[in-house]
XYZ file of C-alpha atoms in Angstrom:
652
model
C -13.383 26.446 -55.284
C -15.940 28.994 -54.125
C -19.356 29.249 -54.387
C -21.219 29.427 -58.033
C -24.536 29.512 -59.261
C -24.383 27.603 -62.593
C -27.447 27.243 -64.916
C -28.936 23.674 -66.192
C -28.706 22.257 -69.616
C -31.655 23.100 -71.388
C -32.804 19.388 -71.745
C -33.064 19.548 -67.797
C -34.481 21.898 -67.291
C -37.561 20.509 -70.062
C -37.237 17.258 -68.245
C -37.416 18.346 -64.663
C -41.307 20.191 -65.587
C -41.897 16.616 -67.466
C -40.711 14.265 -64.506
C -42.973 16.380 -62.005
C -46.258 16.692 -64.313
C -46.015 13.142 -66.160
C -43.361 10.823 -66.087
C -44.373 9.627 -63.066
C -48.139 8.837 -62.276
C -47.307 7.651 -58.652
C -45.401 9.704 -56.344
C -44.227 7.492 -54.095
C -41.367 6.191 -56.891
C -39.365 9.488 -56.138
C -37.911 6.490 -53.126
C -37.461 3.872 -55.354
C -35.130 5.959 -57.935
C -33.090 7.293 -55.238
C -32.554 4.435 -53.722
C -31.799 2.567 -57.024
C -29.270 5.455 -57.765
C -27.573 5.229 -54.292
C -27.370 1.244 -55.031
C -25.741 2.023 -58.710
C -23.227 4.511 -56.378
C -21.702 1.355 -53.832
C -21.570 -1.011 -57.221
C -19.544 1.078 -58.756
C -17.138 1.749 -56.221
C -17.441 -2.215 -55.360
C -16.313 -2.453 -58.686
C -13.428 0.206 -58.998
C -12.421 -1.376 -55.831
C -11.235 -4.500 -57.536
C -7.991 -2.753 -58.591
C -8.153 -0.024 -55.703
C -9.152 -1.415 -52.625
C -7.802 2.057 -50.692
C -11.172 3.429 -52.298
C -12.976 1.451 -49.434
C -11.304 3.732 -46.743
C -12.231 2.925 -43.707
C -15.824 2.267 -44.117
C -15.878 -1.333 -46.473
C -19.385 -2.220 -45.267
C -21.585 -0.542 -48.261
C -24.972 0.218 -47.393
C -27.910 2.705 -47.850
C -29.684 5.037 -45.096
C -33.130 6.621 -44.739
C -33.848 9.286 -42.406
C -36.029 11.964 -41.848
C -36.508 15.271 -39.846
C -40.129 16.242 -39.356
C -39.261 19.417 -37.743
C -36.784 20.358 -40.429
C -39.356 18.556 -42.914
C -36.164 16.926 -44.563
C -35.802 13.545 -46.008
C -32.244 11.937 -46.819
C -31.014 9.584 -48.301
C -27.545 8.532 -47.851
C -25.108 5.796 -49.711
C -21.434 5.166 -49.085
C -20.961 4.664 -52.964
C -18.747 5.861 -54.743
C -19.432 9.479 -53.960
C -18.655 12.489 -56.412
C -16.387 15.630 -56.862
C -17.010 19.063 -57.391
C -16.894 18.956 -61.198
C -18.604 15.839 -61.114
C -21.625 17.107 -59.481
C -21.679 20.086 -61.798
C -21.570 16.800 -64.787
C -23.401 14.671 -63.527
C -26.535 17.060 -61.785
C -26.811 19.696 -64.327
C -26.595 17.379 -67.577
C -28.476 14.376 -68.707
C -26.075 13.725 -71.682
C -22.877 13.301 -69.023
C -24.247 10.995 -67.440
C -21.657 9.790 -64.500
C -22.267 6.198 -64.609
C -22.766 6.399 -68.773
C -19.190 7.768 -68.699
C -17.975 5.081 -66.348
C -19.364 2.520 -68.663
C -18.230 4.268 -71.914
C -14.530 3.809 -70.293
C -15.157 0.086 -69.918
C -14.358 -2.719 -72.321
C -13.608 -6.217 -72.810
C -14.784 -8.823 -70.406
C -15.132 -5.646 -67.877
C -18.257 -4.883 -69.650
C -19.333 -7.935 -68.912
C -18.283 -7.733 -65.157
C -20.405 -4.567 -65.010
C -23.529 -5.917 -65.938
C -25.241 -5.127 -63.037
C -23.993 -1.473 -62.600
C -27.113 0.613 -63.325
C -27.456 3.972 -65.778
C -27.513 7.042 -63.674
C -30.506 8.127 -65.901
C -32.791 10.794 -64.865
C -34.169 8.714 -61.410
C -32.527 11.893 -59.267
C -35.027 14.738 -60.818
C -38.052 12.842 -59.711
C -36.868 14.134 -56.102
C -38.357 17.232 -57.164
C -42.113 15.566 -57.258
C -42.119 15.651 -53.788
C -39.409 18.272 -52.857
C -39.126 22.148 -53.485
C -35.706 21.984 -52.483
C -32.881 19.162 -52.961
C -29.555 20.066 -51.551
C -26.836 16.838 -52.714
C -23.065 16.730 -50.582
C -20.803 14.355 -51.368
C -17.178 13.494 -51.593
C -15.704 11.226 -53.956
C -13.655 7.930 -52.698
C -10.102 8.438 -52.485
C -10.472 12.363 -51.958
C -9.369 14.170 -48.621
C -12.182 15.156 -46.311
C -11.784 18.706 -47.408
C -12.628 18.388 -50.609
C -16.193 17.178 -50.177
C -19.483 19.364 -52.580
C -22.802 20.526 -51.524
C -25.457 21.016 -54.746
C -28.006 22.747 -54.174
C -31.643 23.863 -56.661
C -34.993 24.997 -56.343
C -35.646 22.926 -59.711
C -35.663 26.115 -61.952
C -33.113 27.236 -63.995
C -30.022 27.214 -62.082
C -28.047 25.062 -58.960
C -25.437 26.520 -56.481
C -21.969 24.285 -56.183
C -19.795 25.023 -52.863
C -17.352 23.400 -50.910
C -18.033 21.455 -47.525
C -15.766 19.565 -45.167
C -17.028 15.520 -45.613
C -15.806 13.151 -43.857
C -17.372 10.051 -45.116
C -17.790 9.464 -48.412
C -20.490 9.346 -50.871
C -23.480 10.927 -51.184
C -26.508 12.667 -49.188
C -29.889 13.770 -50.743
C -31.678 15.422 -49.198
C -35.054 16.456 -49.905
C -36.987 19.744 -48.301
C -40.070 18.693 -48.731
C -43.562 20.537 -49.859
C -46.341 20.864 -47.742
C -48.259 18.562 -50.026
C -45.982 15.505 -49.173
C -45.214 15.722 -45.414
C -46.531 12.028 -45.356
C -43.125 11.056 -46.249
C -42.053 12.331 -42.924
C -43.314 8.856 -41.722
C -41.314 5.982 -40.698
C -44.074 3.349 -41.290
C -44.780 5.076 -44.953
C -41.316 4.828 -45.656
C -40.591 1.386 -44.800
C -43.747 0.189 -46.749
C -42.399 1.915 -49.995
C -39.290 0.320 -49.272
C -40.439 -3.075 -49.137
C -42.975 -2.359 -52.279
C -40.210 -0.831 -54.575
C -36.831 -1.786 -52.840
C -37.488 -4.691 -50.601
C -34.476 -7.570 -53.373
C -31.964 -4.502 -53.806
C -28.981 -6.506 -52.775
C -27.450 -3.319 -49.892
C -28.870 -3.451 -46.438
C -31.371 -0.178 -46.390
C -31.265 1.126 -42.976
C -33.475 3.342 -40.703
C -33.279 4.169 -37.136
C -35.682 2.093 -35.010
C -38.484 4.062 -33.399
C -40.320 3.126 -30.464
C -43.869 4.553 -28.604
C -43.239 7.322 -26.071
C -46.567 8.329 -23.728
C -47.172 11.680 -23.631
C -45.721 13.808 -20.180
C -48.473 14.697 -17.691
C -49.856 18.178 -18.707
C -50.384 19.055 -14.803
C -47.577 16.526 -12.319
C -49.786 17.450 -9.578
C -53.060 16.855 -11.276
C -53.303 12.959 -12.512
C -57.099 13.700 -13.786
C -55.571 16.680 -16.215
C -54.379 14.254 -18.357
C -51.384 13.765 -20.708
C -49.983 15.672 -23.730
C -50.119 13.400 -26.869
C -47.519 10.170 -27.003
C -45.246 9.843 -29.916
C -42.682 7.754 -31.909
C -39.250 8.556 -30.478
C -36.173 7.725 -32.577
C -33.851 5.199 -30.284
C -30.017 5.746 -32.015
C -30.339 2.225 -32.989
C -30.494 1.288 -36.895
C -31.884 -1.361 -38.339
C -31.997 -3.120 -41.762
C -35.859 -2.607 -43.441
C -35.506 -4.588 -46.430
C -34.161 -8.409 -47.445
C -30.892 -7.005 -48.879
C -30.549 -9.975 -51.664
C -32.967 -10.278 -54.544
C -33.355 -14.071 -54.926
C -33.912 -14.511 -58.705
C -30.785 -13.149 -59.110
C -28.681 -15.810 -56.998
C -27.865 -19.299 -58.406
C -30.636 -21.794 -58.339
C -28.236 -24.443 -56.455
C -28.194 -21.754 -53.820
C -31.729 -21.465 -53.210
C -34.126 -24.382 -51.711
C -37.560 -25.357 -52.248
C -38.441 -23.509 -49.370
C -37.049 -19.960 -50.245
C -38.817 -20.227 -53.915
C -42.592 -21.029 -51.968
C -42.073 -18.122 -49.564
C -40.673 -15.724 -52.010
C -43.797 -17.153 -54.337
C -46.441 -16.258 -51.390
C -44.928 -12.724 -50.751
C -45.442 -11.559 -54.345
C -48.673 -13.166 -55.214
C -50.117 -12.782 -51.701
C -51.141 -16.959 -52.004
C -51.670 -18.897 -48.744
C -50.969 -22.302 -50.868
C -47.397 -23.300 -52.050
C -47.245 -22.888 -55.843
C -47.377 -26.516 -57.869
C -44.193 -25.586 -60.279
C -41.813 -22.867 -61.137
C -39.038 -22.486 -63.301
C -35.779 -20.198 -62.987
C -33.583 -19.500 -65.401
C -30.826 -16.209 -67.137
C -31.073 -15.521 -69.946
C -28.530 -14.412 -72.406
C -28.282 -13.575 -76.288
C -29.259 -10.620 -77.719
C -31.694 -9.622 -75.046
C -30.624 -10.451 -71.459
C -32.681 -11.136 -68.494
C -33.982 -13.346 -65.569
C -37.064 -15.115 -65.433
C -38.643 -16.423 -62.440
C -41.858 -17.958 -63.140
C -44.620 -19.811 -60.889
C -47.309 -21.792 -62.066
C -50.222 -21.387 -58.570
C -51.878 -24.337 -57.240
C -55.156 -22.945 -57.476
C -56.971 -20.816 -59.558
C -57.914 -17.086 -58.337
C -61.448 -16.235 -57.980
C -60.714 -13.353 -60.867
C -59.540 -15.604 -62.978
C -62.187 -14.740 -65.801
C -62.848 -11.438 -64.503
C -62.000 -9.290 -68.026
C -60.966 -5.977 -66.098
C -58.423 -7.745 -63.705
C -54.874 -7.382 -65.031
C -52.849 -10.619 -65.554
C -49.190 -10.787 -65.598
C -45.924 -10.835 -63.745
C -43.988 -7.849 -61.750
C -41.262 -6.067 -63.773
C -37.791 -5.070 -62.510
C -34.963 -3.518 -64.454
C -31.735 -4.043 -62.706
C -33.431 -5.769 -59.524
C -35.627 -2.221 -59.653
C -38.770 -2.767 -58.905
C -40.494 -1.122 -61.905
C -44.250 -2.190 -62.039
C -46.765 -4.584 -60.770
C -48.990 -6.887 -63.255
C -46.840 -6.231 -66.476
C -49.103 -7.690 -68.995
C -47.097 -7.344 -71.824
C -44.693 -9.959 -70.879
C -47.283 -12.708 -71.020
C -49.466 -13.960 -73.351
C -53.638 -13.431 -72.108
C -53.807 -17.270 -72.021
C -50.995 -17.415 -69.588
C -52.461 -14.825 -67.548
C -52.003 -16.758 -64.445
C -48.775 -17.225 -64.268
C -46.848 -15.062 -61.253
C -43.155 -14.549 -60.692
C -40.762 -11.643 -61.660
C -38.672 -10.522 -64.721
C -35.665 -8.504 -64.088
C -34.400 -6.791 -67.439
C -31.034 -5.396 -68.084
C -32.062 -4.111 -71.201
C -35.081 -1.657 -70.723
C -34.795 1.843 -69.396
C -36.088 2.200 -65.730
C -38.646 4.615 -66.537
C -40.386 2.166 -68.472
C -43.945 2.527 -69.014
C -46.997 0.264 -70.417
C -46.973 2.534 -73.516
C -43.264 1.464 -74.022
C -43.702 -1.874 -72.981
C -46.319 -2.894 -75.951
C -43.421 -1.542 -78.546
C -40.258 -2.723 -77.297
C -38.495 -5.142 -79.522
C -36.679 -6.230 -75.806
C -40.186 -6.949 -74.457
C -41.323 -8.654 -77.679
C -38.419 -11.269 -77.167
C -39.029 -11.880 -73.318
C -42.675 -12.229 -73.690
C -41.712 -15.424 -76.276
C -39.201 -16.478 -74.167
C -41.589 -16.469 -71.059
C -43.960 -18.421 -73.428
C -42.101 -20.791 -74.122
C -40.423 -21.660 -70.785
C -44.016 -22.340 -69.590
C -45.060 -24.449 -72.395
C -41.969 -26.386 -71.347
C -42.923 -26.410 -67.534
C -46.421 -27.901 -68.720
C -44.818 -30.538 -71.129
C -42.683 -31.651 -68.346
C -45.554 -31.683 -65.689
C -47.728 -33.399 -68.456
C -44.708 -35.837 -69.610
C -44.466 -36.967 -65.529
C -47.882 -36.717 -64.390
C -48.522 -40.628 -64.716
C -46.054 -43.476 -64.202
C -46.245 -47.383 -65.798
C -46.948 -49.573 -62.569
C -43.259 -51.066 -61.607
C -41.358 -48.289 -63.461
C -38.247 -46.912 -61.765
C -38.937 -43.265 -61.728
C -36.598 -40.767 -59.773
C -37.245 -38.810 -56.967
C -37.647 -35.698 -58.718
C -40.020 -36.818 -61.082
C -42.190 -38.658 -58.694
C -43.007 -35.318 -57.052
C -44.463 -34.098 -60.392
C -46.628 -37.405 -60.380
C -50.437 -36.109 -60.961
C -49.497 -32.252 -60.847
C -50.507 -31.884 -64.593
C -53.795 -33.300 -64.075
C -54.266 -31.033 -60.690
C -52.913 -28.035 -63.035
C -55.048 -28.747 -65.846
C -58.542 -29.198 -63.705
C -57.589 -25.246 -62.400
C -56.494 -23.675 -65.477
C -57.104 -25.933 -68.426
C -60.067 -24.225 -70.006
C -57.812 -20.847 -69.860
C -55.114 -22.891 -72.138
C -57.856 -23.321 -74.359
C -57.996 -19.567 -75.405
C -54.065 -20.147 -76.680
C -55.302 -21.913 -79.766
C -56.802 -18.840 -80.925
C -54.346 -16.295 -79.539
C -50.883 -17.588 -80.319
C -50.699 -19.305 -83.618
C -46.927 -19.711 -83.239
C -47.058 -21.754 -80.249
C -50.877 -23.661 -81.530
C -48.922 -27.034 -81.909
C -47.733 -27.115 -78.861
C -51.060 -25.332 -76.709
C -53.420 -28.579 -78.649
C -50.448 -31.218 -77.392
C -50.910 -29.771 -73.914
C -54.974 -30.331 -73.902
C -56.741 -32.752 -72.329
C -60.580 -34.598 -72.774
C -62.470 -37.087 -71.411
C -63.534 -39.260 -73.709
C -66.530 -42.259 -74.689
C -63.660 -44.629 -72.739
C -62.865 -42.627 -70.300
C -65.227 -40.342 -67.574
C -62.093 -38.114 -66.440
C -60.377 -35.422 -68.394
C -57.190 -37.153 -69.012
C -57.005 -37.942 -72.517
C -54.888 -35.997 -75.108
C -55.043 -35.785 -78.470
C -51.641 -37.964 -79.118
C -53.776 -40.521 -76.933
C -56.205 -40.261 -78.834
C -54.578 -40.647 -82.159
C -52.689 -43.760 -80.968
C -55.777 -46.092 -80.430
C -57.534 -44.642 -83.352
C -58.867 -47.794 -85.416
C -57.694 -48.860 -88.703
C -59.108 -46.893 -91.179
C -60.109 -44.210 -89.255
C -58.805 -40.511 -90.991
C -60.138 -38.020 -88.241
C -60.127 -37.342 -84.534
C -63.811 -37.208 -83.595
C -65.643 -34.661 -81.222
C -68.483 -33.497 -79.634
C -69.404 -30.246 -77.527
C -72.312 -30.446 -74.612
C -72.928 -28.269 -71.560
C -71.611 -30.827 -69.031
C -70.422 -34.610 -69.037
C -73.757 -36.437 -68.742
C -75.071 -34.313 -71.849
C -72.156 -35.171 -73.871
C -72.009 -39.199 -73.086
C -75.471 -39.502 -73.823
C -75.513 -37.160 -77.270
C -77.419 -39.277 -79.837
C -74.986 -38.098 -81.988
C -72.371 -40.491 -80.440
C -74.527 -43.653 -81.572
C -72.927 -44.924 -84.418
C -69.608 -44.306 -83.627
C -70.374 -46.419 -79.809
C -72.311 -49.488 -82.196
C -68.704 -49.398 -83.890
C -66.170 -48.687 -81.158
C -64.771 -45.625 -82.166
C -63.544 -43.096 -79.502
C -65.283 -39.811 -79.519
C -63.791 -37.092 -77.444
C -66.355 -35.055 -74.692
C -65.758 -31.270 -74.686
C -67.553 -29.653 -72.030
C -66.117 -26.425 -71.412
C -67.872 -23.214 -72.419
C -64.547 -22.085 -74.609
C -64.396 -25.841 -76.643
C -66.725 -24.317 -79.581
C -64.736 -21.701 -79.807
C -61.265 -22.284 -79.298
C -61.782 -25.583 -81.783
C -62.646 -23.676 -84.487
C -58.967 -22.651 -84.790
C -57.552 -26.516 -84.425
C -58.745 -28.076 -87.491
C -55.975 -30.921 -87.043
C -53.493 -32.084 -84.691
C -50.505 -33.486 -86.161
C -51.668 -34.204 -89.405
C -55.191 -36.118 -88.411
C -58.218 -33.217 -89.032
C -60.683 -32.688 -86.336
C -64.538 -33.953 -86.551
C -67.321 -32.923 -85.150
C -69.867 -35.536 -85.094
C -72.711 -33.264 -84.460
C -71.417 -31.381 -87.964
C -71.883 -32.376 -91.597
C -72.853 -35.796 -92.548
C -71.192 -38.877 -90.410
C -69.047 -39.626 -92.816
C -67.243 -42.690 -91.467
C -65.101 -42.951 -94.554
C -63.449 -46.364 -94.592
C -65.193 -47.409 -90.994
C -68.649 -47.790 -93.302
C -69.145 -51.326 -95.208
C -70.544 -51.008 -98.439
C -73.577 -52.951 -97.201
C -74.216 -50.687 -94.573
C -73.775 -47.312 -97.201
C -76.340 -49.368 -99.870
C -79.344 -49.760 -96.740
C -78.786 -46.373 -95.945
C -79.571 -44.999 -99.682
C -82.576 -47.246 -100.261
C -83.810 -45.786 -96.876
C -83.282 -42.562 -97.919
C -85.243 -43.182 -101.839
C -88.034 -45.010 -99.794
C -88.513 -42.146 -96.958
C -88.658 -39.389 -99.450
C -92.421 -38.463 -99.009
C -92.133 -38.581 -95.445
C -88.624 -36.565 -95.598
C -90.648 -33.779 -97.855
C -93.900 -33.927 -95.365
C -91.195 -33.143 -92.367
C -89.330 -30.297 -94.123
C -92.732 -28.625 -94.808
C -94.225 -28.953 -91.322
C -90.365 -27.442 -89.824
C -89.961 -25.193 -92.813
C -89.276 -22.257 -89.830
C -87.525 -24.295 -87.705
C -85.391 -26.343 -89.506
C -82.925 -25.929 -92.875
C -83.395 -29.426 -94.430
C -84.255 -32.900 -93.178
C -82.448 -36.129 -94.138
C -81.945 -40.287 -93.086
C -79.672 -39.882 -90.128
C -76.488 -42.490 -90.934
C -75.804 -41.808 -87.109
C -78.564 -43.038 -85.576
C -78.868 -45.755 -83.746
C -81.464 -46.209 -80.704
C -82.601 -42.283 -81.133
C -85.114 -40.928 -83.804
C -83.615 -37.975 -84.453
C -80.707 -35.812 -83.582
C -79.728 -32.109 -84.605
C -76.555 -31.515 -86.861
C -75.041 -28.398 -88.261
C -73.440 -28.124 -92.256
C -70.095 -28.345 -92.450
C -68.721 -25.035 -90.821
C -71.664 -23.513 -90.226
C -72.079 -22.303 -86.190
C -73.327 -24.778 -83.550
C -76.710 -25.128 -82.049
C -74.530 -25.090 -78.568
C -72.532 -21.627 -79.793
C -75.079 -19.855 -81.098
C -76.468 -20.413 -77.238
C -73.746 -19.509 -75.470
C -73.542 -16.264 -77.561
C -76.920 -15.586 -77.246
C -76.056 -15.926 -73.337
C -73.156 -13.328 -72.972
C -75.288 -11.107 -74.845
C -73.849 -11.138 -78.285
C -76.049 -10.662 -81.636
C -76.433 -14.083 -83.260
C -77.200 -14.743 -86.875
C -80.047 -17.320 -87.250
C -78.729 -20.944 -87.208
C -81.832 -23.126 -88.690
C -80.125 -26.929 -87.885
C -80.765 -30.082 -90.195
C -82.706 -32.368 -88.645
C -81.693 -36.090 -89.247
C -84.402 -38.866 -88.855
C -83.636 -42.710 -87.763
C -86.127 -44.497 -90.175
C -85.648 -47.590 -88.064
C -87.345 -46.036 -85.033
C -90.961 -47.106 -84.082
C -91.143 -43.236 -83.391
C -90.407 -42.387 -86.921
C -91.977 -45.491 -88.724
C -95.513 -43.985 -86.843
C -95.247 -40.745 -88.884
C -96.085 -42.248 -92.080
C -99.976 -41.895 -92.685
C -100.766 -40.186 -89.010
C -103.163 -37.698 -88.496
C -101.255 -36.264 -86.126
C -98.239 -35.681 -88.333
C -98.033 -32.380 -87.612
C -98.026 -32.402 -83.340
C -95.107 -35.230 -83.772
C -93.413 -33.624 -86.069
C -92.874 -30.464 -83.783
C -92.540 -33.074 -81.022
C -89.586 -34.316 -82.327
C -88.111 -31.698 -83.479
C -88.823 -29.958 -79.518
C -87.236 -33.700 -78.705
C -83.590 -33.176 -80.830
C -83.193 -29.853 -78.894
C -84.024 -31.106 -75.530
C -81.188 -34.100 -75.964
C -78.223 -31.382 -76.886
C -79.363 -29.237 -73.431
C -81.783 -26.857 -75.663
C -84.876 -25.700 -75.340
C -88.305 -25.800 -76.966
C -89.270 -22.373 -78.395
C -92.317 -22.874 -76.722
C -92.104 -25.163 -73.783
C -96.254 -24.672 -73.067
C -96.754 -26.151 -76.491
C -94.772 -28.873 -76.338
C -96.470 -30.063 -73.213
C -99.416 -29.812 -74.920
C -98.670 -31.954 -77.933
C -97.190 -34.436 -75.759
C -100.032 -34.699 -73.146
C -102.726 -34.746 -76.293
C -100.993 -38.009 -77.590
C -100.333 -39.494 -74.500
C -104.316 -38.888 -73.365
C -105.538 -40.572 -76.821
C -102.935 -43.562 -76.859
């Protein structure tokens, strides 16, 4: 064959201006896809080997090189794949639709398909040389051909590419990029061997460069020591050495990996100084197949609840690294969850765009979620043992790593209950409280429901700014003068994230600081008979109040919930919070007015005093100023309240 000048297929020569204006935002990838390509090149003849191991030759070590020529300005890269012929590289360079390792696969069937997994698409990785490159020249030789029938491509990325001859005596393939003035950084051993270990660090081929070492400059004058030196430099040695791990770890069998390997493979891709509490490993198969390795961290990051950091795991496609932080794969409530996802479904030029349409990514994304719903369960399910039990090794070690999880991340779970309705059940088994019988945040709502008295038809709440607020909510009376457990939600997301659990397995969800305490069954009929008589004899009173509070306050009743307090602020039935409508009001939000009820304790000396005082009206507001002060509010005008309160207390 002599030399030709051949013209691309249209479609290349439309993708090659697309690849170097837009496809890729980061230039630096043009490394990874070559390298991924040379990688695709030595599986493929690893595989054709099976039946012909002659294609090894004499080289059966497969591996990938790196090198670069500053002077020449040249950057190769060099695999001892599977190599190509003449017609080949006229295929497989000039036409997207001929793709060589597309036809390779097409030829496959049977459990060979299977066997094949792993061999990549040739896609269109190789025209993203061009980013960086006015010039790519390819040689190769194909395995099993003699030396003398090895190919040199060579384009400017226009509209044609010249095909010749060469003598080859190794096989595979060389690229090698003449690079533009604009990216002589890549003429850099240090740059390169960073973007190796960014993009290519788990491809499973020893990457090699040639070690460099520091050379001092020569004297510029030998017989003048005080003229100084010429400049030192890095001088290449001969010697090569392997730059990356060579063996991506998700992708070997769990047996085959220790506890050890999954930490320090955890705290070189999230960067974490602390060994992660849980992870879980696992291939998945089915109509969408990939690998899932997924860490839960010990601690929370300081950004946790910063809004423009981006959550989410890395991305690979055929152990390629694709992209940090892929969101899409993860729910937001998950958001801290690190690890990697290696698809062999989804194209390697993937991009966020892509990624929020793909039915492939749809399906991971659930099955991430609900492999780490199932981590939690088991973490939860372990995380305290009966005194005297026999409990095995393995599940002693997850002994009180639920409770250590939930104190970092539990008010994050939270946001699930509004976010993924599928999984809602499951997010509200996971939750945890403290409670009127117990101080820490350990009880769940199965707990809960368990030891719920006889009679009693709903799981009872309240929400308060911290834990002291809460336990001492005069709300809570009633239910502590009967014994009924009332659950303490103190984190800023309870108001809202509640308002999308209305029940947990069956039992509805009470607020006791909304609607009337309606204890149902709980309430004697003696006790409902004294509490309407008190109501029909404070009537005038209850009509005085409602007068005086008119701007404050949307009605007034006879508290049934009451016990030691006077009064206490409630809510209707689903209407918004006293405590939301401040925490709104704090992030800045526009809040419709929320005019509370105010409920009365008739019993109280407090309340008995309003009946025929001339000061009505200062304890009235006093009282009122009182009921917000006990649920962490305050007084719409502090300086007044003081003054009504220092005016009684100076004529008592």
């Amino acid at each position: 064959m002599s030399k030709q000048t051949l013209s691309f297929q249209t479609e290349v020569a439309q993708l090659l201006h697309l690849v170097t204006h837009s496809l890729y935002s980061n230039k630096e990838i043009f490394l990874r896809e070559l390298i991924s390509n040379a990688s695709d090149a030595c599986d493929k003849l690893r595989f054709e080997a099976l039946n012909d191991p002659a294609l090894y030759e004499d080289a059966p070590n497969l591996e990938i090189r790196v090198s670069f020529d500053p002077e020449a300005k040249t950057l190769t890269i060099t695999d001892n794949g599977i190599g190509m012929s003449a017609q080949e590289a006229i295929d497989h360079l000039g036409t997207i639709a001929k793709s060589g390792t597309k036809e390779f696969m097409n030829r496959l069937s049977g459990d060979q398909k299977a066997d094949a997994q792993l061999i990549g698409q040739f896609g269109v990785g190789f025209y993203s040389g061009f980013i960086v490159a006015d010039q790519i020249t390819v040689e190769s030789r194909r395995a099993g051909l003699p030396p003398e029938q090895g190919v040199r491509w060579t384009s400017r990325g226009t509209g044609d590419f010249e095909v010749e001859p060469i003598m080859r005596a190794q096989r595979g393939t060389s690229v090698i990029l003449h690079l533009r003035d604009d990216a002589q950084e890549y003429l850099n051993g240090w740059k390169l061997k960073s973007i190796i270990s960014k993009y290519s660090d788990h491809i499973g081929l020893p990457i090699l460069m040639e070690k460099e070492e520091w050379q001092d400059g020569a004297p510029i004058d030998p017989n003048d020591e005080k003229a100084g030196h010429h400049p030192g430099r890095m001088v290449k040695t001969g010697e090569w050495e392997t730059v990356n791990q060579a063996s991506a770890l998700w992708t070997r069998p769990k047996k085959d990996i220790t506890d050890e390997q999954y930490q320090e493979f955890y705290k070189a891709i999230s960067h974490d100084f602390e060994n992660p509490l849980a992870w879980t490993h696992h291939r998945v198969e089915g109509s969408t197949e990939y690998i899932q390795l997924l860490y839960i961290p010990a601690k929370a990051p300081f950004d946790l609840w910063n809004r423009d950091k981006k959550g989410g795991v890395k991305l690979y496609v055929k152990r390629v690294f694709i992209m940090d932080d892929a969101d899409a794969l993860l729910p937001g409530y998950l958001r801290f969850v690190k690890g990697v996802i290696d698809s062999a479904d989804l194209p390697l030029n993937v991009s966020r765009e892509l990624l929020q349409e793909s039915r492939d990514v749809r399906a991971i994304r659930e099955g991430n979620t609900r492999r780490i719903l199932s981590l939690l369960e088991d973490l939860a399910k372990h995380d305290k043992h009966e005194t005297g039990a026999e409990v095995s090794p393995e599940n002693k070690a997850k002994e009180g790593k639920y409770s250590q999880f939930y104190a970092e991340f539990g008010a994050v779970l939270k946001e699930g209950l509004g976010e993924d309705f599928a999984h809602r059940e499951r997010i509200a088994g996971l939750l945890r409280f403290a409670s009127t019988q117990s101080d820490t945040v350990s009880v769940s709502l199965a707990d809960y429901k368990a030891r719920m008295k006889e009679g009693q038809e709903a799981i009872y709440y309240v929400t308060a700014e911290n834990l002291n607020a809460a336990k001492n909510s005069p709300q809570l009376e009633i239910f502590k003068k009967k014994g009924i457990e009332v659950l303490l939600m103190t984190d800023r997301v309870d108001e809202w994230a509640l308002s999308y659990l209305t029940e947990f397995d069956g039992t509805p969800l009470q607020s006791v600081a909304k609607g009337a305490a309606d204890l149902g069954k709980l309430q004697d009929e003696a006790e409902k008979k004294a509490a309407e008589e008190a109501a029909e004899a404070f009537k005038p009173v209850l009509a005085k109040l409602k007068e005086v509070l008119k701007d404050e306050v949307e009605d007034v009743r006879v508290s049934t919930r009451l016990v030691d307090s006077p009064v206490c602020l409630v809510v209707k039935e689903g209407g918004m919070s006293t405590q939301m409508a401040r925490l709104l009001k704090q992030a800045g939000q526009k809040v419709p007015e929320v005019k509370p009820v105010l409920e009365v304790n008739p019993e109280h000396p407090l309340v008995k005093k309003l009946d025929g005082s001339v000061h009505f009206h200062d304890l009235a507001h006093i009282l009122f100023d009182q009921a917000l002060l006990a649920e962490g509010g305050l007084p719409e005008d502090p300086a007044a309240y003081v003054r009504r309160v220092n005016a009684l207390l100076a004529g008592a």
